[in-house]
Coordinates of N, CA and C in Angstrom, one line a residue:
M212 N 21.3 -21.4 -37.6 CA 21.4 -22.8 -38.1 C 22.4 -22.8 -39.2
N213 N 23.3 -23.8 -39.2 CA 24.4 -24.0 -40.2 C 23.8 -24.8 -41.3
M214 N 23.7 -24.1 -42.5 CA 23.0 -24.7 -43.7 C 24.0 -25.5 -44.5
K215 N 25.3 -25.4 -44.2 CA 26.3 -26.0 -45.1 C 26.1 -27.6 -45.2
P216 N 26.0 -28.3 -44.1 CA 25.8 -29.8 -44.2 C 24.6 -30.1 -45.1
L217 N 23.5 -29.3 -45.0 CA 22.3 -29.6 -45.9 C 22.6 -29.3 -47.3
T218 N 23.3 -28.2 -47.6 CA 23.6 -27.9 -49.0 C 24.5 -28.9 -49.7
N219 N 25.3 -29.6 -48.9 CA 26.2 -30.6 -49.5 C 25.4 -31.7 -50.1
H220 N 24.1 -31.9 -49.7 CA 23.3 -33.0 -50.3 C 22.4 -32.5 -51.4
Y221 N 22.5 -31.2 -51.8 CA 21.6 -30.7 -52.9 C 21.8 -31.5 -54.2
S222 N 23.0 -32.0 -54.4 CA 23.2 -32.7 -55.7 C 22.6 -34.1 -55.7
Q223 N 22.1 -34.6 -54.5 CA 21.5 -35.9 -54.4 C 20.0 -35.8 -54.7
L224 N 19.5 -34.5 -54.8 CA 18.0 -34.4 -55.1 C 17.8 -34.7 -56.6
T225 N 16.6 -35.0 -56.9 CA 16.2 -35.2 -58.3 C 16.1 -33.8 -59.0
A226 N 16.1 -33.8 -60.3 CA 16.0 -32.6 -61.0 C 14.7 -31.8 -60.7
E227 N 13.6 -32.6 -60.6 CA 12.4 -32.0 -60.3 C 12.3 -31.4 -58.9
E228 N 12.9 -32.1 -57.9 CA 13.0 -31.6 -56.5 C 13.8 -30.3 -56.5
R229 N 14.9 -30.2 -57.2 CA 15.7 -29.0 -57.2 C 14.9 -27.9 -57.9
F230 N 14.2 -28.2 -59.0 CA 13.4 -27.2 -59.7 C 12.4 -26.6 -58.8
R231 N 11.7 -27.4 -58.0 CA 10.7 -26.9 -57.1 C 11.3 -26.0 -56.0
L232 N 12.4 -26.4 -55.5 CA 13.1 -25.6 -54.5 C 13.6 -24.3 -55.0
I233 N 14.1 -24.3 -56.3 CA 14.6 -23.1 -56.9 C 13.4 -22.1 -57.1
V234 N 12.3 -22.6 -57.5 CA 11.1 -21.7 -57.7 C 10.7 -21.2 -56.4
A235 N 10.7 -22.0 -55.3 CA 10.3 -21.5 -54.0 C 11.3 -20.5 -53.5
A236 N 12.6 -20.7 -53.7 CA 13.6 -19.7 -53.3 C 13.4 -18.4 -54.0
S237 N 13.1 -18.5 -55.3 CA 12.9 -17.3 -56.1 C 11.6 -16.5 -55.6
D238 N 10.6 -17.2 -55.3 CA 9.4 -16.6 -54.8 C 9.6 -15.8 -53.5
R239 N 10.5 -16.3 -52.6 CA 10.7 -15.6 -51.4 C 11.9 -14.7 -51.4
G240 N 12.5 -14.5 -52.7 CA 13.6 -13.6 -52.8 C 14.9 -14.1 -52.3
D241 N 15.1 -15.4 -52.1 CA 16.3 -15.9 -51.5 C 17.3 -16.3 -52.7
E242 N 18.0 -15.3 -53.1 CA 18.9 -15.5 -54.3 C 20.0 -16.4 -54.0
A243 N 20.6 -16.3 -52.7 CA 21.7 -17.1 -52.4 C 21.3 -18.6 -52.4
E244 N 20.1 -18.9 -51.8 CA 19.7 -20.3 -51.8 C 19.4 -20.8 -53.3
R245 N 18.8 -19.9 -54.1 CA 18.5 -20.3 -55.5 C 19.8 -20.6 -56.2
N246 N 20.9 -19.8 -55.9 CA 22.2 -20.1 -56.6 C 22.8 -21.4 -56.1
R247 N 22.7 -21.7 -54.8 CA 23.2 -22.9 -54.3 C 22.6 -24.1 -55.0
L248 N 21.3 -24.0 -55.1 CA 20.5 -25.2 -55.7 C 20.9 -25.3 -57.2
S249 N 21.0 -24.1 -57.9 CA 21.4 -24.1 -59.3 C 22.8 -24.7 -59.5
N250 N 23.7 -24.3 -58.7 CA 25.1 -24.8 -58.8 C 25.2 -26.3 -58.5
A251 N 24.3 -26.8 -57.7 CA 24.3 -28.2 -57.4 C 23.7 -29.1 -58.5
S252 N 23.1 -28.4 -59.5 CA 22.5 -29.2 -60.6 C 23.5 -29.8 -61.6
K253 N 23.1 -30.9 -62.1 CA 23.9 -31.5 -63.1 C 23.7 -30.9 -64.5
R254 N 24.6 -31.0 -65.4 CA 24.5 -30.5 -66.7 C 24.0 -31.6 -67.7
I255 N 23.1 -31.2 -68.6 CA 22.7 -32.1 -69.6 C 23.0 -31.5 -71.0
T256 N 23.1 -32.3 -72.0 CA 23.4 -31.9 -73.3 C 22.4 -32.4 -74.3
F257 N 21.9 -31.6 -75.2 CA 20.9 -32.0 -76.2 C 21.1 -31.2 -77.4
S258 N 20.6 -31.7 -78.5 CA 20.7 -31.0 -79.8 C 19.4 -30.6 -80.3
N259 N 19.4 -29.6 -81.1 CA 18.1 -29.1 -81.6 C 18.3 -28.5 -83.0
V260 N 17.3 -28.3 -83.8 CA 17.4 -27.7 -85.1 C 17.9 -26.3 -85.0
D261 N 18.6 -25.8 -86.1 CA 19.3 -24.5 -86.0 C 18.4 -23.3 -85.8
Y262 N 17.1 -23.5 -86.2 CA 16.2 -22.3 -86.1 C 15.5 -22.2 -84.8
A263 N 15.8 -23.2 -83.9 CA 15.1 -23.3 -82.6 C 15.2 -22.0 -81.8
P264 N 16.4 -21.4 -81.7 CA 16.5 -20.2 -80.9 C 15.6 -19.1 -81.4
F265 N 15.4 -19.0 -82.7 CA 14.5 -18.0 -83.2 C 13.0 -18.3 -82.9
A266 N 12.7 -19.6 -82.9 CA 11.3 -20.0 -82.6 C 11.0 -19.8 -81.1
Q267 N 12.0 -20.1 -80.2 CA 11.8 -19.9 -78.8 C 11.7 -18.4 -78.5
A268 N 12.5 -17.6 -79.1 CA 12.5 -16.1 -78.9 C 11.2 -15.5 -79.3
L269 N 10.7 -16.0 -80.5 CA 9.4 -15.4 -81.0 C 8.3 -15.8 -80.1
Q270 N 8.3 -17.1 -79.7 CA 7.2 -17.5 -78.8 C 7.1 -16.7 -77.5
E271 N 8.3 -16.5 -76.9 CA 8.4 -15.7 -75.7 C 7.9 -14.3 -75.9
L272 N 8.4 -13.7 -77.0 CA 8.0 -12.3 -77.3 C 6.5 -12.2 -77.6
A273 N 6.0 -13.1 -78.4 CA 4.5 -13.1 -78.7 C 3.7 -13.1 -77.5
I274 N 4.0 -14.0 -76.5 CA 3.2 -14.1 -75.3 C 3.3 -12.8 -74.5
L275 N 4.5 -12.2 -74.4 CA 4.7 -11.0 -73.6 C 3.9 -9.8 -74.3
V276 N 3.9 -9.7 -75.6 CA 3.2 -8.6 -76.3 C 1.7 -8.9 -76.1
F277 N 1.3 -10.1 -76.2 CA -0.2 -10.5 -76.1 C -0.7 -10.0 -74.7
L278 N 0.1 -10.3 -73.6 CA -0.3 -9.9 -72.3 C -0.3 -8.4 -72.1
E279 N 0.7 -7.7 -72.8 CA 0.7 -6.3 -72.7 C -0.5 -5.7 -73.4
L280 N -0.8 -6.2 -74.5 CA -2.0 -5.6 -75.3 C -3.3 -6.0 -74.6
L281 N -3.4 -7.1 -73.9 CA -4.6 -7.5 -73.1 C -4.7 -6.5 -72.0
D282 N -3.6 -6.1 -71.4 CA -3.7 -5.1 -70.3 C -4.1 -3.8 -70.8
E283 N -3.6 -3.3 -71.9 CA -4.0 -2.1 -72.6 C -5.5 -2.1 -72.9
A284 N -5.9 -3.2 -73.5 CA -7.3 -3.4 -73.8 C -8.2 -3.3 -72.6
A285 N -7.8 -3.9 -71.5 CA -8.6 -3.8 -70.2 C -8.7 -2.4 -69.7
M286 N -7.6 -1.6 -69.8 CA -7.6 -0.2 -69.4 C -8.4 0.6 -70.3
Y287 N -8.4 0.3 -71.6 CA -9.3 1.0 -72.6 C -10.7 0.7 -72.3
R288 N -11.1 -0.5 -72.0 CA -12.5 -0.8 -71.6 C -12.9 -0.1 -70.3
D289 N -12.0 -0.1 -69.3 CA -12.3 0.6 -68.0 C -12.5 2.0 -68.3
A290 N -11.7 2.7 -69.1 CA -11.8 4.1 -69.4 C -13.2 4.4 -70.1
F291 N -13.6 3.4 -71.0 CA -14.9 3.6 -71.6 C -16.0 3.5 -70.6
E292 N -15.9 2.6 -69.7 CA -16.9 2.5 -68.6 C -17.0 3.7 -67.8
R293 N -15.9 4.3 -67.4 CA -15.9 5.5 -66.6 C -16.5 6.7 -67.4
W294 N -16.2 6.7 -68.7 CA -16.8 7.8 -69.5 C -18.3 7.6 -69.6
S295 N -18.7 6.3 -69.8 CA -20.2 6.0 -69.9 C -20.9 6.4 -68.6
D296 N -20.3 6.2 -67.5 CA -20.9 6.4 -66.2 C -20.8 7.9 -65.7
A297 N -20.1 8.7 -66.5 CA -19.8 10.1 -66.0 C -21.1 10.9 -65.9
D298 N -22.1 10.7 -66.7 CA -23.3 11.4 -66.6 C -24.1 11.2 -65.3
T299 N -24.0 10.0 -64.8 CA -24.7 9.6 -63.6 C -23.9 9.7 -62.4
T300 N -22.6 10.1 -62.5 CA -21.8 10.1 -61.3 C -22.0 11.4 -60.6
G301 N -22.5 11.3 -59.3 CA -22.7 12.5 -58.5 C -21.4 13.1 -58.0
I302 N -21.4 14.4 -57.9 CA -20.2 15.1 -57.3 C -20.7 15.7 -56.0
I303 N -20.2 15.0 -54.9 CA -20.7 15.3 -53.6 C -19.6 15.9 -52.8
D304 N -19.7 17.1 -52.3 CA -18.7 17.7 -51.5 C -19.3 18.5 -50.3
G305 N -20.6 18.3 -50.1 CA -21.2 18.9 -48.9 C -21.7 20.3 -49.2
K306 N -21.5 20.9 -50.4 CA -21.8 22.2 -50.7 C -23.2 22.3 -51.4
K307 N -23.9 23.4 -51.2 CA -25.1 23.5 -52.0 C -24.8 24.0 -53.4
R308 N -25.4 23.3 -54.3 CA -25.0 23.6 -55.7 C -26.3 24.0 -56.5
T309 N -26.2 24.9 -57.5 CA -27.3 25.1 -58.4 C -27.3 24.1 -59.4
Q310 N -28.4 24.0 -60.1 CA -28.5 23.0 -61.2 C -27.5 23.2 -62.3
A311 N -27.2 24.5 -62.6 CA -26.3 24.9 -63.6 C -24.9 24.5 -63.2
T312 N -24.5 24.6 -61.9 CA -23.2 24.3 -61.5 C -23.0 22.8 -61.6
V313 N -24.0 22.0 -61.1 CA -23.9 20.5 -61.2 C -23.7 20.1 -62.6
K314 N -24.5 20.7 -63.6 CA -24.4 20.3 -65.0 C -23.0 20.6 -65.5
A315 N -22.4 21.8 -65.1 CA -21.1 22.2 -65.6 C -20.0 21.2 -65.0
D316 N -20.1 20.9 -63.7 CA -19.2 19.9 -63.1 C -19.3 18.6 -63.8
T317 N -20.5 18.1 -64.0 CA -20.7 16.8 -64.7 C -20.1 16.8 -66.0
R318 N -20.3 17.9 -66.8 CA -19.8 18.0 -68.1 C -18.3 18.0 -68.1
T319 N -17.7 18.7 -67.2 CA -16.2 18.7 -67.0 C -15.7 17.3 -66.7
H320 N -16.3 16.6 -65.8 CA -15.9 15.3 -65.4 C -16.1 14.3 -66.6
K321 N -17.1 14.5 -67.4 CA -17.3 13.6 -68.5 C -16.3 13.9 -69.6
D322 N -15.9 15.2 -69.8 CA -14.9 15.6 -70.7 C -13.5 14.9 -70.4
R323 N -13.2 15.0 -69.1 CA -12.0 14.4 -68.6 C -12.0 12.9 -68.9
A324 N -13.1 12.2 -68.6 CA -13.2 10.8 -68.7 C -13.1 10.4 -70.2
F325 N -13.7 11.3 -71.1 CA -13.6 11.0 -72.5 C -12.2 11.2 -73.0
G326 N -11.5 12.2 -72.5 CA -10.1 12.4 -72.9 C -9.2 11.2 -72.5
L327 N -9.4 10.6 -71.3 CA -8.6 9.5 -70.9 C -9.0 8.3 -71.7
F328 N -10.2 8.1 -72.1 CA -10.7 7.0 -72.9 C -9.9 7.1 -74.3
L329 N -9.9 8.2 -74.9 CA -9.2 8.4 -76.2 C -7.7 8.2 -76.0
A330 N -7.1 8.6 -74.9 CA -5.7 8.4 -74.7 C -5.4 6.9 -74.5
Q331 N -6.2 6.2 -73.8 CA -6.0 4.7 -73.7 C -6.1 4.1 -75.0
G332 N -7.0 4.6 -75.8 CA -7.2 4.1 -77.2 C -6.0 4.3 -78.0
F333 N -5.3 5.4 -77.9 CA -4.1 5.7 -78.6 C -3.0 4.7 -78.2
M334 N -2.9 4.4 -76.9 CA -1.8 3.5 -76.5 C -2.1 2.1 -77.0
L335 N -3.3 1.6 -77.0 CA -3.7 0.3 -77.5 C -3.4 0.2 -79.0
R336 N -3.9 1.2 -79.7 CA -3.8 1.2 -81.2 C -2.3 1.3 -81.6
T337 N -1.5 2.1 -80.9 CA -0.1 2.3 -81.3 C 0.7 1.0 -81.0
K338 N 0.5 0.4 -79.9 CA 1.2 -0.8 -79.6 C 0.8 -1.9 -80.5
A339 N -0.5 -2.0 -80.8 CA -0.9 -3.1 -81.7 C -0.3 -2.8 -83.1
A340 N -0.2 -1.6 -83.5 CA 0.4 -1.3 -84.8 C 1.9 -1.6 -84.8
G341 N 2.5 -1.4 -83.7 CA 3.9 -1.7 -83.6 C 4.2 -3.2 -83.7
W342 N 3.3 -4.0 -83.0 CA 3.4 -5.5 -83.1 C 3.2 -5.9 -84.6
K343 N 2.2 -5.3 -85.2 CA 1.9 -5.7 -86.6 C 3.1 -5.4 -87.5
L344 N 3.7 -4.2 -87.3 CA 4.9 -3.9 -88.1 C 6.0 -4.8 -87.9
F345 N 6.2 -5.2 -86.6 CA 7.3 -6.2 -86.3 C 7.0 -7.5 -87.1
C346 N 5.8 -8.0 -87.0 CA 5.4 -9.2 -87.7 C 5.5 -9.1 -89.2
E347 N 5.2 -7.9 -89.7 CA 5.4 -7.7 -91.2 C 6.8 -7.8 -91.6
R348 N 7.7 -7.2 -90.8 CA 9.2 -7.3 -91.1 C 9.6 -8.8 -91.0
M349 N 9.0 -9.6 -90.1 CA 9.4 -11.0 -90.0 C 8.7 -11.8 -91.0
G350 N 7.7 -11.3 -91.7 CA 7.0 -12.1 -92.7 C 6.0 -13.1 -92.1
I351 N 5.4 -12.8 -90.9 CA 4.5 -13.7 -90.3 C 3.2 -13.0 -90.0
S352 N 2.2 -13.8 -89.7 CA 0.9 -13.3 -89.3 C 0.9 -12.7 -87.9
P353 N 0.4 -11.5 -87.6 CA 0.5 -11.0 -86.3 C -0.4 -11.7 -85.2
F354 N -1.4 -12.4 -85.7 CA -2.3 -13.0 -84.7 C -2.3 -14.6 -84.8
G355 N -1.4 -15.1 -85.7 CA -1.3 -16.5 -85.8 C -1.0 -17.3 -84.5
L356 N -0.1 -16.7 -83.7 CA 0.3 -17.3 -82.5 C -0.6 -17.1 -81.3
W357 N -1.6 -16.2 -81.5 CA -2.6 -15.8 -80.5 C -3.9 -16.4 -80.6
Q358 N -4.3 -16.9 -81.8 CA -5.7 -17.2 -82.1 C -6.4 -18.2 -81.2
Y359 N -5.6 -19.1 -80.5 CA -6.1 -20.1 -79.7 C -5.9 -19.8 -78.2
L360 N -5.4 -18.6 -77.9 CA -5.1 -18.2 -76.5 C -6.4 -17.7 -75.8
P361 N -6.6 -18.0 -74.5 CA -7.7 -17.3 -73.8 C -7.6 -15.8 -73.8
G362 N -8.7 -15.1 -74.2 CA -8.6 -13.7 -74.2 C -8.4 -13.1 -75.5
F363 N -8.1 -13.9 -76.6 CA -7.8 -13.4 -77.9 C -9.1 -12.7 -78.5
E364 N -10.2 -13.3 -78.3 CA -11.5 -12.8 -78.9 C -11.8 -11.4 -78.3
R365 N -11.5 -11.3 -77.0 CA -11.8 -10.0 -76.3 C -10.8 -9.0 -76.8
L366 N -9.6 -9.3 -77.0 CA -8.6 -8.4 -77.5 C -8.9 -8.0 -78.9
Q367 N -9.3 -8.9 -79.7 CA -9.7 -8.6 -81.1 C -10.9 -7.7 -81.2
C368 N -11.8 -7.8 -80.3 CA -13.0 -7.0 -80.2 C -12.6 -5.5 -79.9
E369 N -11.7 -5.3 -78.9 CA -11.3 -4.0 -78.5 C -10.4 -3.4 -79.7
L370 N -9.6 -4.2 -80.3 CA -8.8 -3.7 -81.5 C -9.7 -3.2 -82.6
N371 N -10.8 -3.9 -82.9 CA -11.7 -3.5 -83.9 C -12.3 -2.2 -83.6
I372 N -12.6 -1.9 -82.3 CA -13.2 -0.6 -81.9 C -12.2 0.5 -82.0
V373 N -11.0 0.2 -81.6 CA -10.0 1.3 -81.5 C -9.4 1.6 -82.9
E374 N -9.3 0.6 -83.8 CA -8.7 0.8 -85.1 C -9.8 1.4 -86.1
G375 N -11.0 1.1 -85.9 CA -12.1 1.6 -86.7 C -12.1 1.1 -88.1
T376 N -12.7 1.8 -89.0 CA -12.9 1.4 -90.4 C -12.6 2.7 -91.2
P377 N -12.5 2.5 -92.6 CA -12.3 3.7 -93.4 C -13.5 4.7 -93.3
D378 N -14.7 4.2 -93.0 CA -15.9 5.0 -92.9 C -16.1 5.5 -91.5
R379 N -15.5 4.8 -90.5 CA -15.7 5.2 -89.1 C -14.4 5.1 -88.3
P380 N -13.8 6.3 -88.1 CA -12.5 6.3 -87.4 C -12.6 5.6 -86.0
G381 N -11.5 5.0 -85.6 CA -11.5 4.4 -84.3 C -11.6 5.4 -83.1
A382 N -12.0 5.0 -82.0 CA -12.1 5.8 -80.8 C -10.8 5.9 -80.1
A383 N -9.9 6.8 -80.6 CA -8.6 7.0 -80.1 C -8.0 8.3 -80.6
Y384 N -7.1 8.9 -79.8 CA -6.4 10.1 -80.3 C -5.5 9.8 -81.4
T385 N -5.3 10.7 -82.3 CA -4.2 10.7 -83.2 C -3.0 11.1 -82.5
P386 N -1.8 11.0 -83.0 CA -0.6 11.4 -82.3 C -0.7 12.9 -82.0
E387 N -1.2 13.7 -82.9 CA -1.3 15.2 -82.6 C -2.3 15.4 -81.4
G388 N -3.4 14.6 -81.5 CA -4.4 14.8 -80.4 C -3.9 14.3 -79.1
M389 N -3.0 13.3 -79.1 CA -2.4 12.8 -77.8 C -1.5 13.8 -77.2
V390 N -0.8 14.5 -78.1 CA 0.1 15.5 -77.6 C -0.7 16.7 -77.0
R391 N -1.7 17.1 -77.6 CA -2.6 18.2 -77.1 C -3.2 17.8 -75.7
W392 N -3.6 16.5 -75.6 CA -4.2 16.0 -74.4 C -3.2 16.0 -73.3
L393 N -2.0 15.5 -73.6 CA -0.9 15.4 -72.5 C -0.6 16.8 -72.0
N394 N -0.5 17.8 -72.9 CA -0.2 19.1 -72.5 C -1.3 19.8 -71.8
A395 N -2.6 19.3 -72.0 CA -3.7 19.9 -71.3 C -3.8 19.4 -69.9
V396 N -3.4 18.1 -69.7 CA -3.5 17.5 -68.3 C -2.2 17.6 -67.5
R397 N -1.1 18.0 -68.1 CA 0.2 18.0 -67.4 C 0.2 19.1 -66.3
P398 N 0.9 18.8 -65.2 CA 1.1 19.9 -64.2 C 1.7 21.1 -64.8
S399 N 1.4 22.3 -64.4 CA 1.8 23.5 -65.0 C 3.4 23.7 -64.9
E400 N 4.0 23.0 -63.9 CA 5.4 23.2 -63.7 C 6.2 22.2 -64.6
D401 N 5.5 21.2 -65.2 CA 6.2 20.3 -66.1 C 6.4 20.9 -67.5
P402 N 7.5 20.5 -68.2 CA 7.7 21.0 -69.5 C 6.7 20.5 -70.5
E403 N 6.5 21.2 -71.6 CA 5.5 20.9 -72.6 C 6.0 19.6 -73.3
V404 N 5.0 18.8 -73.6 CA 5.3 17.5 -74.2 C 5.3 17.7 -75.7
A405 N 6.4 17.2 -76.4 CA 6.5 17.3 -77.8 C 6.1 15.9 -78.4
E406 N 5.7 16.0 -79.7 CA 5.3 14.7 -80.4 C 6.4 13.7 -80.4
A407 N 7.6 14.1 -80.5 CA 8.7 13.2 -80.5 C 8.8 12.3 -79.2
K408 N 8.2 12.8 -78.2 CA 8.3 12.1 -76.9 C 7.3 11.0 -76.6
I409 N 6.2 11.0 -77.5 CA 5.2 10.1 -77.2 C 5.5 8.7 -77.9
V410 N 4.8 7.7 -77.5 CA 5.0 6.3 -78.0 C 4.6 6.3 -79.5
K411 N 5.5 5.8 -80.3 CA 5.2 5.6 -81.7 C 5.3 4.2 -82.1
A412 N 4.5 3.8 -83.1 CA 4.4 2.4 -83.5 C 5.8 1.9 -83.9
A413 N 6.6 2.7 -84.7 CA 7.9 2.3 -85.2 C 8.8 2.2 -84.0
G414 N 8.7 3.0 -83.0 CA 9.6 2.9 -81.9 C 9.3 1.7 -81.1
F415 N 8.0 1.3 -80.9 CA 7.7 0.1 -80.2 C 8.2 -1.1 -81.0
T416 N 8.1 -1.0 -82.3 CA 8.6 -2.1 -83.1 C 10.1 -2.3 -82.9
D417 N 10.8 -1.2 -82.9 CA 12.3 -1.3 -82.7 C 12.6 -1.9 -81.3
S418 N 11.8 -1.6 -80.3 CA 12.1 -2.2 -79.0 C 11.8 -3.7 -79.0
L419 N 10.8 -4.1 -79.7 CA 10.5 -5.5 -79.9 C 11.6 -6.2 -80.6
E420 N 12.1 -5.6 -81.6 CA 13.2 -6.2 -82.4 C 14.4 -6.4 -81.5
A421 N 14.7 -5.4 -80.7 CA 15.9 -5.5 -79.8 C 15.7 -6.7 -78.8
T422 N 14.5 -6.7 -78.2 CA 14.2 -7.8 -77.3 C 14.3 -9.2 -78.0
F423 N 13.7 -9.3 -79.2 CA 13.8 -10.5 -79.9 C 15.2 -11.0 -80.1
R424 N 16.1 -10.1 -80.6 CA 17.5 -10.4 -80.8 C 18.2 -10.8 -79.5
E425 N 17.9 -10.2 -78.4 CA 18.5 -10.6 -77.2 C 18.1 -12.0 -76.8
R426 N 16.8 -12.3 -77.0 CA 16.4 -13.7 -76.6 C 16.9 -14.7 -77.5
V427 N 17.1 -14.4 -78.8 CA 17.7 -15.3 -79.8 C 19.1 -15.7 -79.3
K428 N 19.8 -14.6 -78.9 CA 21.2 -14.8 -78.4 C 21.2 -15.7 -77.2
W429 N 20.3 -15.4 -76.3 CA 20.2 -16.2 -75.0 C 20.0 -17.6 -75.3
W430 N 19.2 -17.9 -76.3 CA 18.8 -19.3 -76.6 C 19.9 -20.0 -77.5
G431 N 21.0 -19.2 -77.8 CA 22.1 -19.9 -78.5 C 22.2 -19.6 -80.0
G432 N 21.3 -18.6 -80.4 CA 21.3 -18.3 -81.9 C 22.4 -17.3 -82.2

């Protein structure tokens, strides 16, 4: 089918009609159609306050980090559930086992589940610390943009557990513990993991800063 006669009329569509068709083309991966619709669109001009690019960039980044931390919190909770269930998880392979063997296998399974739980805690705590450091550099509250979002209370609950208190450390590996765990579970043929290779709060902050500056530029700042 020759699409050219049809595309000649794309400019006659309303802005909303083109928008819907662009989204549909993106959903099905039709980049050529999306570009044709975009190129047929009219240009509009508007003005805004000079700090708007920074506000837009921060809002975008805050939502992305919020979703990433929600995902980390969900994996942390899942790991906790697997660890909690490890005592009652049967190991069935069709072989006759002694009570001592079953207990040893269960203990090993529980130890693995506990290690994964602490590793997920390390990831959640580190990324949360990185976001807090980014906000500290910006001079803003880390949770001010999130407090009314669905899921914030759940995230705050998991952060309270993983961050702990001065009297009760959070349920998460330290950087040194994370390195030991990674080296314990890595395939024997893989090189040993060094502490410099794991996620650090400051490194996560730097990546957020770079993303923020890119989005400020994209918005015209």
